[in-house]
Coordinates of C-alpha atoms and ligand atoms in Angstrom, one line a residue:
M1 CA -88.8 42.2 -81.6
K2 CA -87.0 44.3 -84.2
K3 CA -83.4 45.1 -83.2
L4 CA -81.2 47.9 -84.6
I5 CA -77.6 48.8 -84.1
I6 CA -76.7 52.4 -84.9
L7 CA -73.1 53.2 -85.9
P8 CA -72.3 57.0 -86.3
T9 CA -69.3 57.5 -88.5
Y10 CA -66.9 60.2 -89.5
N11 CA -63.7 59.1 -91.2
E12 CA -64.0 55.5 -90.0
A13 CA -63.0 53.7 -93.3
K14 CA -60.3 51.8 -91.5
N15 CA -62.6 50.6 -88.7
I16 CA -66.1 50.2 -90.1
S17 CA -65.7 47.0 -92.0
K18 CA -64.3 45.1 -89.1
T19 CA -67.0 46.5 -86.8
I20 CA -69.8 45.5 -89.2
D21 CA -68.2 42.0 -89.8
V22 CA -68.1 41.2 -86.1
I23 CA -71.7 42.4 -85.6
L24 CA -72.9 40.4 -88.6
S25 CA -71.1 37.3 -87.2
L26 CA -73.2 37.4 -84.0
D27 CA -75.9 34.7 -83.8
I28 CA -78.7 37.3 -83.5
E29 CA -81.2 38.8 -85.9
L30 CA -80.6 42.5 -86.2
D31 CA -80.3 45.4 -88.6
I32 CA -77.5 48.0 -88.9
L33 CA -77.8 51.7 -89.6
V34 CA -74.7 53.7 -90.4
V35 CA -75.1 57.5 -90.1
D36 CA -72.2 59.1 -91.9
D37 CA -71.5 62.8 -92.2
N38 CA -70.1 62.7 -95.7
S39 CA -66.7 61.4 -94.5
P40 CA -63.9 62.6 -96.8
D41 CA -62.3 59.2 -96.5
G42 CA -65.2 57.5 -98.2
T43 CA -66.6 55.6 -95.3
A44 CA -70.2 55.7 -96.7
D45 CA -69.3 54.4 -100.2
L46 CA -67.2 51.6 -98.6
V47 CA -70.2 50.4 -96.6
K48 CA -72.6 50.9 -99.5
N49 CA -70.4 48.9 -101.9
N50 CA -69.6 46.1 -99.5
Y51 CA -72.7 45.6 -97.5
Q52 CA -75.5 46.8 -99.7
D53 CA -77.8 43.9 -98.6
S54 CA -77.1 44.0 -94.9
V55 CA -76.6 47.6 -93.8
T56 CA -78.6 50.8 -94.3
V57 CA -76.4 53.9 -94.9
K58 CA -77.7 57.4 -94.4
V59 CA -75.4 60.2 -95.4
R60 CA -75.8 63.7 -94.1
P61 CA -74.3 66.6 -96.0
K62 CA -71.6 67.6 -93.6
K63 CA -70.1 66.9 -90.2
D64 CA -72.7 68.0 -87.7
G65 CA -71.7 66.4 -84.4
L66 CA -72.3 63.1 -82.8
G67 CA -75.4 64.2 -80.9
S68 CA -77.2 65.3 -84.0
A69 CA -76.2 62.1 -85.8
Y70 CA -77.9 60.2 -83.0
V71 CA -81.0 62.3 -83.0
F72 CA -81.3 61.6 -86.7
A73 CA -80.7 57.9 -86.1
F74 CA -83.2 57.6 -83.2
D75 CA -85.9 59.3 -85.4
W76 CA -85.2 56.8 -88.1
A77 CA -85.3 53.9 -85.7
L78 CA -88.7 54.9 -84.3
E79 CA -90.1 55.7 -87.8
N80 CA -89.1 52.2 -88.8
S81 CA -90.7 50.5 -85.8
Y82 CA -87.6 49.1 -84.1
D83 CA -88.2 47.9 -80.5
S84 CA -84.6 47.6 -79.2
I85 CA -81.9 50.0 -80.3
I86 CA -78.2 49.9 -79.5
Q87 CA -75.9 52.9 -80.1
M88 CA -72.2 52.3 -80.3
D89 CA -68.9 53.8 -81.7
A90 CA -67.7 52.5 -85.0
D91 CA -64.0 52.5 -84.1
L92 CA -63.9 49.1 -82.3
S93 CA -63.7 50.8 -78.9
H94 CA -67.0 49.0 -78.0
D95 CA -66.8 45.3 -78.3
P96 CA -69.7 44.0 -80.4
Q97 CA -69.6 40.7 -78.4
E98 CA -71.4 42.6 -75.6
I99 CA -74.4 43.2 -77.9
P100 CA -76.4 40.0 -77.1
A101 CA -76.1 40.5 -73.4
M102 CA -77.2 44.1 -73.7
F103 CA -80.3 43.2 -75.8
E104 CA -81.0 40.5 -73.3
L105 CA -80.9 42.9 -70.4
L106 CA -83.4 45.1 -72.2
S107 CA -86.1 42.5 -71.5
D108 CA -86.5 44.0 -68.1
N109 CA -84.8 47.4 -68.3
D110 CA -85.5 50.5 -70.4
L111 CA -81.9 51.5 -70.8
V112 CA -78.7 49.4 -70.5
V113 CA -75.5 51.5 -70.1
G114 CA -72.3 49.7 -71.3
S115 CA -70.2 51.0 -68.4
R116 CA -66.4 51.3 -68.1
Y117 CA -66.6 52.3 -64.4
Y118 CA -69.2 50.0 -62.9
G119 CA -67.5 47.7 -60.5
G120 CA -64.0 48.8 -61.3
L121 CA -62.1 50.6 -64.1
R122 CA -61.9 48.8 -67.5
V123 CA -60.2 50.9 -70.1
I124 CA -57.4 49.7 -72.4
N125 CA -54.9 51.8 -74.3
W126 CA -55.6 55.1 -72.6
P127 CA -52.8 57.1 -70.9
V128 CA -53.4 57.2 -67.2
R129 CA -54.0 60.9 -67.5
R130 CA -56.9 60.4 -69.9
L131 CA -58.4 57.8 -67.6
Y132 CA -58.3 60.1 -64.6
I133 CA -59.9 62.9 -66.6
S134 CA -62.7 60.7 -67.8
Y135 CA -63.3 59.1 -64.4
F136 CA -63.4 62.4 -62.5
A137 CA -65.5 64.1 -65.3
N138 CA -68.0 61.3 -64.7
L139 CA -67.9 61.8 -60.9
Y140 CA -68.4 65.6 -61.5
A141 CA -71.3 65.0 -63.8
R142 CA -72.8 62.5 -61.4
L143 CA -72.7 64.8 -58.4
I144 CA -74.2 67.7 -60.3
T145 CA -76.9 65.8 -62.2
G146 CA -77.7 63.3 -59.4
V147 CA -77.9 60.5 -61.9
P148 CA -76.5 57.4 -60.1
I149 CA -74.6 56.0 -63.1
K150 CA -70.9 55.5 -62.9
D151 CA -70.3 56.0 -66.6
L152 CA -72.5 58.9 -67.6
T153 CA -70.5 59.7 -70.8
A154 CA -70.8 56.1 -72.0
G155 CA -71.5 55.9 -75.8
F156 CA -72.5 52.2 -75.7
K157 CA -76.1 52.0 -74.8
A158 CA -79.2 49.8 -75.4
W159 CA -82.5 51.5 -75.5
R160 CA -86.1 50.3 -75.5
A161 CA -88.0 52.2 -78.1
D162 CA -90.5 53.3 -75.5
A163 CA -87.8 54.8 -73.4
L164 CA -86.4 56.8 -76.4
R165 CA -89.9 58.1 -77.0
T166 CA -90.3 59.4 -73.5
I167 CA -87.0 61.3 -73.3
N168 CA -87.8 63.8 -76.1
F169 CA -84.4 63.2 -77.6
N170 CA -85.2 65.6 -80.4
E171 CA -84.8 68.5 -77.9
C172 CA -81.2 67.5 -77.1
S173 CA -78.8 70.0 -78.6
S174 CA -75.7 68.6 -76.9
Q175 CA -73.1 67.3 -79.4
G176 CA -70.3 65.3 -77.8
Y177 CA -69.9 63.6 -74.4
C178 CA -72.7 65.9 -73.2
F179 CA -75.2 64.2 -75.5
Q180 CA -74.5 61.0 -73.6
I181 CA -75.0 62.7 -70.3
E182 CA -78.1 64.5 -71.4
T183 CA -79.9 61.3 -72.7
A184 CA -79.0 59.4 -69.5
F185 CA -80.2 62.4 -67.4
R186 CA -83.5 62.6 -69.3
A187 CA -84.1 58.9 -68.9
Y188 CA -83.4 59.1 -65.2
Q189 CA -85.8 62.0 -64.9
K190 CA -88.5 60.0 -66.7
N191 CA -88.0 57.2 -64.2
C192 CA -86.7 54.8 -66.8
K193 CA -85.3 51.6 -65.4
I194 CA -81.6 51.8 -66.0
I195 CA -78.9 49.2 -65.5
E196 CA -75.1 49.4 -65.9
H197 CA -73.6 46.5 -67.7
P198 CA -69.8 46.2 -67.3
I199 CA -67.8 46.5 -70.5
T200 CA -64.1 46.9 -71.3
F201 CA -63.4 50.0 -73.5
T202 CA -60.4 49.7 -75.8
D203 CA -59.2 53.0 -77.3
R204 CA -59.1 53.1 -81.1
T205 CA -55.8 51.8 -82.6
V206 CA -56.6 53.2 -86.0
G207 CA -57.8 56.6 -87.1
E208 CA -58.3 59.7 -84.9
S209 CA -60.7 60.8 -82.2
K210 CA -63.2 63.4 -83.5
M211 CA -63.7 64.9 -80.1
D212 CA -62.1 68.2 -79.6
R213 CA -61.8 70.8 -76.8
S214 CA -65.2 72.3 -77.6
V215 CA -67.1 69.1 -76.7
V216 CA -65.2 68.9 -73.4
I217 CA -66.1 72.5 -72.6
E218 CA -69.7 71.9 -73.6
A219 CA -69.9 69.0 -71.2
I220 CA -68.3 70.8 -68.3
L221 CA -70.6 73.8 -68.6
K222 CA -73.8 72.2 -69.6
V223 CA -74.1 69.7 -66.8
W224 CA -74.9 72.8 -64.6
L225 CA -78.0 73.3 -66.7
F226 CA -79.1 69.7 -65.9
G227 CA -78.3 70.4 -62.2
F228 CA -80.6 73.4 -62.5
W229 CA -83.4 71.3 -64.0
R230 CA -82.8 68.8 -61.2
L231 CA -82.9 71.5 -58.5
F232 CA -86.1 73.0 -59.7
R233 CA -87.6 69.7 -60.7
L234 CA -88.1 70.7 -64.3
K235 CA -89.0 67.6 -66.2
R236 CA -87.7 67.5 -69.8
Ligands
LIG1 N1 -71.9 60.9 -88.0 C1 -71.0 61.4 -87.1 N2 -70.3 60.6 -86.4 C2 -69.4 61.1 -85.5 C3 -69.2 62.5 -85.4 N3 -68.2 62.7 -84.4 C4 -67.8 61.4 -84.0 N4 -68.5 60.5 -84.7 C5 -68.4 59.0 -84.5 O1 -68.7 58.8 -83.2 C6 -68.0 57.7 -82.7 C7 -67.2 58.2 -81.4 O2 -66.3 59.2 -81.8 P1 -64.7 59.2 -81.4 O3 -64.0 60.2 -82.2 O4 -64.2 57.8 -81.5 O5 -64.8 59.6 -79.9 P2 -63.9 59.2 -78.7 O6 -63.9 57.7 -78.6 O7 -64.5 59.8 -77.5 O8 -62.5 59.7 -79.0 C8 -67.1 57.2 -83.8 O9 -67.7 56.1 -84.5 C9 -67.0 58.4 -84.7 O10 -66.8 58.1 -86.1 C10 -70.0 63.4 -86.2 O11 -69.8 64.6 -86.1 N5 -70.9 62.8 -87.0
LIG2 MG1 -63.5 56.4 -80.1

């Protein structure tokens, strides 16, 4: 079974090495793909210079959103015959130590969601206000889309290649948090077997978030489109 970890990056020079080091230290055979959007801070060159034998780096010409970085990466993963694919942030918010358990769970699931809100709330370093917003945004998305996942905006996910193939991810045009909701929604619509795996999310201590108001507005509005698809049983 070929395993791949996808790390999308934009200005993660201060986080990427530690992220890669921890992943490489796991006792598990896997490949790593970094999809960088020509970060001005030199993230791509840093990875190319220090990990030329162990990490594949793809550089896109300019910042084009997290969703399109993942569409590019999923295409690459399928073209290169990976069976199990993990997507995760490159800012140490997602603990690489969860990777073995998530791959393990893929043996009898199509999608494993690394979930902050399954069986409690596990977020470190967020102001209470941000936790409330994220938690209630997830509740809102869950009620409208009908997808019974506590953490629909989760960015730490393990996919079986077959599940990725069935969800037509190339048609996803969402960019930020909404991309995560849309892929989970599509997987649920296609009857993928989905499990939530509890994780603790630690907000980045270095660098800045790339999510702005526009991705929040995108998510708030676009979930109604998914609700519409649900209502009229439109399979995507
Ligand atoms: N390639 C690429 N990566 C991105 C883009 N936007 C965010 N990322 C990466 O996606 C991950 C999550 O983004 P982040 O800003 O930490 O989101 P937050 O945790 O919700 O604040 C990080 O690894 C970012 O570097 C983008 O436009 N292109
Ligand atoms: Mg982050």
